Amino acid sequence: MYKLAVFGNPIEHSLSPKIHALFAHQTGVQAEYTKILAPIDGFSQSAYDFINQGADGFNITVPFKIDAFNLATTHTINAQCASAVNTIKVNGNELIGENTDGIGLVNDLTKNLEIDLHDKIVLILGAGGATRGILLPLLQQNPKRIMIANRTASKATQLAKDFAKYGKTCGFGLEKIKNDPVDIIINATSASLNGEMPNIATGVANNAACYDLMYGQQTPFMQWAEVNNASMIFDGLGMLVEQAAAAFEFWTEKQPDTQAVIKTIKALND
Ligand code: NDP
């Protein structure tokens, strides 16, 4: 029996236990996956308590991904590039830190939505933790270039510099976005959480595939994309399921059928 959990604060809303129960059922893996509310200043103590109870692994969500990076004793390349960890595998005394957010996004885009990233121009809105987590897997798909636009321009230019060794990147402020269309726009700001959409040039969306990392409702970004003639519009539910699948495989070496789970979770959310 695998002993697994997700840590966060808040955590009540998390869909992860449901998703992992579906994966376990599908693959015939015996697993118990719970939600753990860790105190804001007490993540590592909560994590050690769980490890001492015989944990095999756990997920980490907001606001503990950097604490989890510090807790891990070794890091995958994804975790190193993201400077954040959303999945830990317990291997004796070793705590292996991984970050599956970027793999989750790329698998949703390329496998489920059949969007080929090769040679495409990608615009990412936002330069926070989520953007740092998705950049390496996106660049590994060999896009023509990735442009990072952020409210605080300096964070976007810094991220572009940090990832320039993996592919063509550039960073600037949101106000510098031009009306020239791009192929794919990814909203990685947290503006949608507050019901907001940054005021940016609208021509950039013309005929673009638009993807909001947020999920569960028609977000202001998705509404903006529709009004401005995007060719395809998606929320981040597929990414949520795919990042969970990558974590499940990291722990159990079993690959779940994500499409069936996305359908089930979508139906639950509607
Ligand atoms: P962070 O807090 O690290 O970064 C927030 C980013 O949003 C910053 O770039 C910030 O700009 C920008 N921002 C916030 N409010 C506004 C606004 N009103 N106008 C313009 N820009 C704004 O958050 P994360 O990167 O961790 O998360 C971003 C989003 O991604 C969240 O909605 C989260 O739910 C989602 N997410 C989804 C996942 C999935 O599985 N589907 C996985 C991970 C994240 P500035 O730097 O100027 O402050």
CSV table of N, CA and C and ligand atoms in Angstrom, one decimal, residues 65 101 126-130 150-152 155 174 188-191 193 196 198 213 215 236 239-240 243, ligand 1:
chain,number,residue,atom,x,y,z
A,65,LYS,N,5.9,25.2,-2.1
A,65,LYS,CA,6.7,24.6,-3.1
A,65,LYS,C,8.2,24.9,-2.9
A,101,ASP,N,4.9,20.2,-12.8
A,101,ASP,CA,4.0,21.2,-13.4
A,101,ASP,C,4.2,21.4,-14.9
A,126,GLY,N,3.0,36.6,-17.1
A,126,GLY,CA,3.4,36.3,-15.7
A,126,GLY,C,4.8,35.7,-15.6
A,127,ALA,N,5.5,36.0,-14.5
A,127,ALA,CA,6.8,35.5,-14.3
A,127,ALA,C,7.0,35.1,-12.8
A,128,GLY,N,6.0,34.4,-12.3
A,128,GLY,CA,6.0,33.9,-10.9
A,128,GLY,C,6.5,32.5,-10.9
A,129,GLY,N,6.2,31.8,-9.8
A,129,GLY,CA,6.6,30.4,-9.7
A,129,GLY,C,6.1,29.4,-10.8
A,130,ALA,N,4.9,29.6,-11.2
A,130,ALA,CA,4.4,28.7,-12.2
A,130,ALA,C,5.2,28.9,-13.5
A,150,ASN,N,5.5,40.4,-18.1
A,150,ASN,CA,5.1,40.5,-16.7
A,150,ASN,C,4.8,41.9,-16.3
A,151,ARG,N,3.9,42.0,-15.3
A,151,ARG,CA,3.6,43.3,-14.7
A,151,ARG,C,4.9,44.0,-14.2
A,152,THR,N,5.7,43.2,-13.5
A,152,THR,CA,7.0,43.7,-13.0
A,152,THR,C,8.0,43.2,-14.1
A,155,LYS,N,11.3,41.0,-13.5
A,155,LYS,CA,11.2,39.6,-13.2
A,155,LYS,C,11.2,38.8,-14.5
A,174,LEU,N,4.3,44.0,-19.5
A,174,LEU,CA,3.1,43.7,-20.2
A,174,LEU,C,2.7,44.7,-21.2
A,188,ALA,N,-0.1,32.7,-17.1
A,188,ALA,CA,0.5,32.1,-15.9
A,188,ALA,C,0.5,33.2,-14.8
A,189,THR,N,-0.3,34.3,-15.0
A,189,THR,CA,-0.5,35.2,-13.9
A,189,THR,C,-1.5,34.7,-12.9
A,190,SER,N,-1.6,35.2,-11.7
A,190,SER,CA,-2.6,34.8,-10.8
A,190,SER,C,-3.8,35.8,-10.8
A,191,ALA,N,-3.8,36.7,-11.9
A,191,ALA,CA,-4.8,37.7,-12.0
A,191,ALA,C,-6.2,37.1,-12.0
A,193,LEU,N,-7.4,34.7,-10.5
A,193,LEU,CA,-7.8,34.3,-9.1
A,193,LEU,C,-8.7,35.5,-8.5
A,196,GLU,N,-9.5,39.1,-12.5
A,196,GLU,CA,-8.9,40.2,-13.3
A,196,GLU,C,-8.2,39.7,-14.6
A,198,PRO,N,-5.1,41.3,-17.1
A,198,PRO,CA,-4.3,42.5,-17.4
A,198,PRO,C,-4.7,43.2,-18.7
A,213,LEU,N,-3.6,28.7,-17.0
A,213,LEU,CA,-3.2,27.7,-16.0
A,213,LEU,C,-4.3,27.5,-14.9
A,215,TYR,N,-8.0,26.8,-13.5
A,215,TYR,CA,-9.0,25.9,-14.0
A,215,TYR,C,-10.3,26.0,-13.2
A,236,GLY,N,-6.8,25.2,-17.2
A,236,GLY,CA,-5.7,24.4,-16.8
A,236,GLY,C,-6.1,23.0,-16.1
A,239,MET,N,-3.9,20.2,-17.3
A,239,MET,CA,-2.5,20.3,-16.7
A,239,MET,C,-2.5,19.8,-15.3
A,240,LEU,N,-3.6,20.1,-14.5
A,240,LEU,CA,-3.7,19.6,-13.1
A,240,LEU,C,-3.6,18.1,-13.1
A,243,GLN,N,-0.1,16.8,-14.4
A,243,GLN,CA,1.0,16.9,-13.4
A,243,GLN,C,0.9,15.9,-12.3
B,1,NDP,P1,2.9,33.7,-8.2
B,1,NDP,O1,2.3,34.4,-7.1
B,1,NDP,O2,4.3,33.1,-8.1
B,1,NDP,O3,3.0,34.7,-9.5
B,1,NDP,C1,1.9,35.5,-9.8
B,1,NDP,C2,2.2,36.2,-11.2
B,1,NDP,O4,1.0,36.8,-11.6
B,1,NDP,C3,3.3,37.3,-11.1
B,1,NDP,O5,3.9,37.3,-12.3
B,1,NDP,C4,2.5,38.6,-10.9
B,1,NDP,O6,3.1,39.7,-11.4
B,1,NDP,C5,1.2,38.2,-11.8
B,1,NDP,N1,0.0,39.0,-11.4
B,1,NDP,C6,-0.7,38.8,-10.3
B,1,NDP,N2,-1.8,39.7,-10.4
B,1,NDP,C7,-1.7,40.3,-11.5
B,1,NDP,C8,-2.5,41.3,-12.1
B,1,NDP,N3,-3.6,41.8,-11.6
B,1,NDP,N4,-2.2,41.8,-13.3
B,1,NDP,C9,-1.0,41.3,-13.9
B,1,NDP,N5,-0.2,40.4,-13.4
B,1,NDP,C10,-0.6,39.9,-12.2
B,1,NDP,O7,1.8,32.6,-8.7
B,1,NDP,P2,2.1,31.2,-9.5
B,1,NDP,O8,3.1,31.5,-10.6
B,1,NDP,O9,2.5,30.2,-8.5
B,1,NDP,O10,0.7,30.9,-10.1
B,1,NDP,C11,0.1,31.5,-11.2
B,1,NDP,C12,-1.2,30.8,-11.6
B,1,NDP,O11,-0.9,29.5,-12.1
B,1,NDP,C13,-2.2,30.7,-10.5
B,1,NDP,O12,-3.5,31.0,-11.0
B,1,NDP,C14,-2.2,29.2,-10.2
B,1,NDP,O13,-3.4,28.7,-9.7
B,1,NDP,C15,-1.9,28.6,-11.5
B,1,NDP,N6,-1.3,27.2,-11.5
B,1,NDP,C16,-2.0,26.2,-12.1
B,1,NDP,C17,-1.5,24.9,-12.1
B,1,NDP,C18,-2.3,23.8,-12.7
B,1,NDP,O14,-2.0,22.6,-12.5
B,1,NDP,N7,-3.2,24.0,-13.6
B,1,NDP,C19,-0.2,24.6,-11.5
B,1,NDP,C20,0.5,25.8,-10.9
B,1,NDP,C21,0.0,27.0,-11.0
B,1,NDP,P3,4.2,40.5,-10.5
B,1,NDP,O15,5.5,39.8,-10.7
B,1,NDP,O16,4.2,41.9,-11.2
B,1,NDP,O17,3.6,40.5,-9.1
